[in-house]
Coordinates of C-alpha atoms in Angstrom, one line a residue:
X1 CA 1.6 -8.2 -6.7
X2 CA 4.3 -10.1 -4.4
X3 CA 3.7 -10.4 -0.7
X4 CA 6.9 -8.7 -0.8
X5 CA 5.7 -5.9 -2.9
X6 CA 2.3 -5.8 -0.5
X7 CA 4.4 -5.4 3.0
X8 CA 6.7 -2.8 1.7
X9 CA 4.1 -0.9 -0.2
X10 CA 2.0 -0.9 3.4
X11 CA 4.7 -0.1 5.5
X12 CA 5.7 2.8 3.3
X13 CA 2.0 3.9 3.2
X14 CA 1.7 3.5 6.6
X15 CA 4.3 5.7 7.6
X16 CA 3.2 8.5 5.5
X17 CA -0.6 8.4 6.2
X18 CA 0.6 8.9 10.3
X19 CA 2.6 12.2 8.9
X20 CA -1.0 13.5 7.1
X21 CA -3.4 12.5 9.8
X22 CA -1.9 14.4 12.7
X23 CA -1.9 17.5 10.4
X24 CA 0.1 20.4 12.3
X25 CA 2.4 23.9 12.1
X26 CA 5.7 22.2 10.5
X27 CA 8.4 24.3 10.5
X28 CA 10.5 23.4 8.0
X29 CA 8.9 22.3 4.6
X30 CA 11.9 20.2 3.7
X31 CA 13.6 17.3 6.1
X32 CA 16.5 15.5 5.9
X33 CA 18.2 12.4 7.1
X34 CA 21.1 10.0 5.9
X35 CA 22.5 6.9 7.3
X36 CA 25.0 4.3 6.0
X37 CA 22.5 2.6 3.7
X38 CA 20.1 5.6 2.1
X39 CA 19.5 9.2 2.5
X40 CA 15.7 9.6 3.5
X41 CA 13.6 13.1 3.0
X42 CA 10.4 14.2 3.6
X43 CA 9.3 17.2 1.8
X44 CA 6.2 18.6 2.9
X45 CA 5.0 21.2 -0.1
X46 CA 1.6 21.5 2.0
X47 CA 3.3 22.9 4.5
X48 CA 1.0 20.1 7.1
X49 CA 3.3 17.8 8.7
X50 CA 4.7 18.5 12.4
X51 CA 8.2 18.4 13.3
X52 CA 7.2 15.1 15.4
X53 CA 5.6 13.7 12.1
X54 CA 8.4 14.3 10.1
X55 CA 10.9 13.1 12.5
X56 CA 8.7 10.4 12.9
X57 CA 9.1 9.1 8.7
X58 CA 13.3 10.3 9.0
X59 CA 13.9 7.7 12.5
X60 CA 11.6 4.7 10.9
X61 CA 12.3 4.4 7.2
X62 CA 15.7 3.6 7.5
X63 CA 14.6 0.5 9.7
X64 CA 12.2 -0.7 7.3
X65 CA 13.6 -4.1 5.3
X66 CA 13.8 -2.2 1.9
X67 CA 16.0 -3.7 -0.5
X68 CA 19.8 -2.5 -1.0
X69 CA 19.0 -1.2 -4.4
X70 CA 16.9 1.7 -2.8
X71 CA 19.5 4.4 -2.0
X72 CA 17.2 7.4 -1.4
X73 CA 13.7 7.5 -0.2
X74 CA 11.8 10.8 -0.5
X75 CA 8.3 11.4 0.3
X76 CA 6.4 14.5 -0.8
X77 CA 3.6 15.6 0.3
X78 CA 1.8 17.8 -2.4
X79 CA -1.4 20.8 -1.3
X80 CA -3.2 20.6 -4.9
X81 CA -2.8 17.5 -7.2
X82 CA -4.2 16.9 -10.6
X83 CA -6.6 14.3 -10.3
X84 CA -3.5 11.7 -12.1
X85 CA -1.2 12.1 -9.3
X86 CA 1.3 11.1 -11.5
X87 CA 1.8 13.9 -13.7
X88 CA 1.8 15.7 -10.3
X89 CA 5.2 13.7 -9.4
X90 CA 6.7 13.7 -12.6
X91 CA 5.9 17.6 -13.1
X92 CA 7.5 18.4 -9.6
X93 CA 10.4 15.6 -10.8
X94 CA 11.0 17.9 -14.0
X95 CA 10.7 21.2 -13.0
X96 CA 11.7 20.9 -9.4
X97 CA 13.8 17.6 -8.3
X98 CA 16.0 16.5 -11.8
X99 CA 18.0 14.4 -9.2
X100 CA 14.2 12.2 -9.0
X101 CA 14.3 11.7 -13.1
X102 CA 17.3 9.7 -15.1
X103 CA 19.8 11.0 -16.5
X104 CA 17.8 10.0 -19.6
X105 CA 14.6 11.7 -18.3
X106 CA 12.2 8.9 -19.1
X107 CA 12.4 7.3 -15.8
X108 CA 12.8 7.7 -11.8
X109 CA 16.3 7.8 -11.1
X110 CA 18.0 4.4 -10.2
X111 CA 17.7 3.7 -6.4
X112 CA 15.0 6.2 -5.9
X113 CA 12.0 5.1 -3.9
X114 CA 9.1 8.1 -3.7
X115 CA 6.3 8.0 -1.9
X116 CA 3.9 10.9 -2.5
X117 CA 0.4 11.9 -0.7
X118 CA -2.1 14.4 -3.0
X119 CA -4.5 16.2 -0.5
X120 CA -7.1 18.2 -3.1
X121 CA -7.9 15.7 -4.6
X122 CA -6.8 13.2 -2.0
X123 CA -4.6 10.6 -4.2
X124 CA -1.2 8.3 -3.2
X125 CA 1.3 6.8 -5.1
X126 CA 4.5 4.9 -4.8
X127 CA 7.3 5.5 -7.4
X128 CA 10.8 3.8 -8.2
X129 CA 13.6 3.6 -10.2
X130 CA 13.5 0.3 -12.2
X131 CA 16.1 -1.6 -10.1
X132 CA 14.4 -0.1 -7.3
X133 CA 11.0 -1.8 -9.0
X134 CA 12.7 -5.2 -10.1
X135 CA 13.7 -5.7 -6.6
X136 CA 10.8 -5.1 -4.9
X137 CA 9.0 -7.3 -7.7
X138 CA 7.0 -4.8 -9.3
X139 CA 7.8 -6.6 -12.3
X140 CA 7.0 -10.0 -11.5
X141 CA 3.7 -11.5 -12.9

């Protein structure tokens, strides 16, 4: 793993584990916010984010250093979880959020970065489109 890949993967993480520890009354389960670069959205399924922490992930992600290949960032916050988180994401992806899958369905979309929490059981995980992927270095050796 890259330094590069190490900083942005903590940042992200660190941004969503504020939203799940100060667990509150959210309002809406869905946020939103664009700005020239990427659209950023925070979608809270478990219904345990407060507006503050939401607001919180929509005002700081767009001024983390993330490279200009990532044109959306979405993080999801899930209640239940299988214990692979990733069939979790991917089912949500397919039967929920096409726009999150390829046109190809094999894949994240291209310029996707998602960033998703599991709370029963508690799991994280960091997903990307693959030019999302080779520029962070995910890639690399």
């Amino acid at each position: 793993m890259t330094a590069l890949t190490s900083r942005l993967s903590a940042r992200l993480l660190t941004l969503l584990l504020l939203g799940t520890v100060l667990l509150g009354s959210a309002s809406p389960d869905i946020a939103f916010a664009q700005d020239a670069a990427r659209a950023v959205e925070v979608i809270d399924l478990a219904d345990d984010l407060s507006d503050a922490d939401e607001q919180l992930l929509l005002e700081r992600t767009p001024e983390l250093d993330l490279p200009a290949e990532v044109s959306d960032v979405t993080y999801i916050l899930f209640p239940d979880n299988r214990d692979n988180l990733n069939d979790t994401v991917r089912e949500y992806g397919e039967d929920v959020r096409a726009d999150l899958i390829s046109t190809e369905r094999d894949k994240w979309a291209p310029g996707a970065l998602i960033v998703a929490v599991g709370l029963d059981p508690r799991r994280m995980g960091v997903y990307c489109g693959d030019d999302v992927c080779a520029a962070i270095g995910i890639y690399d050796e």
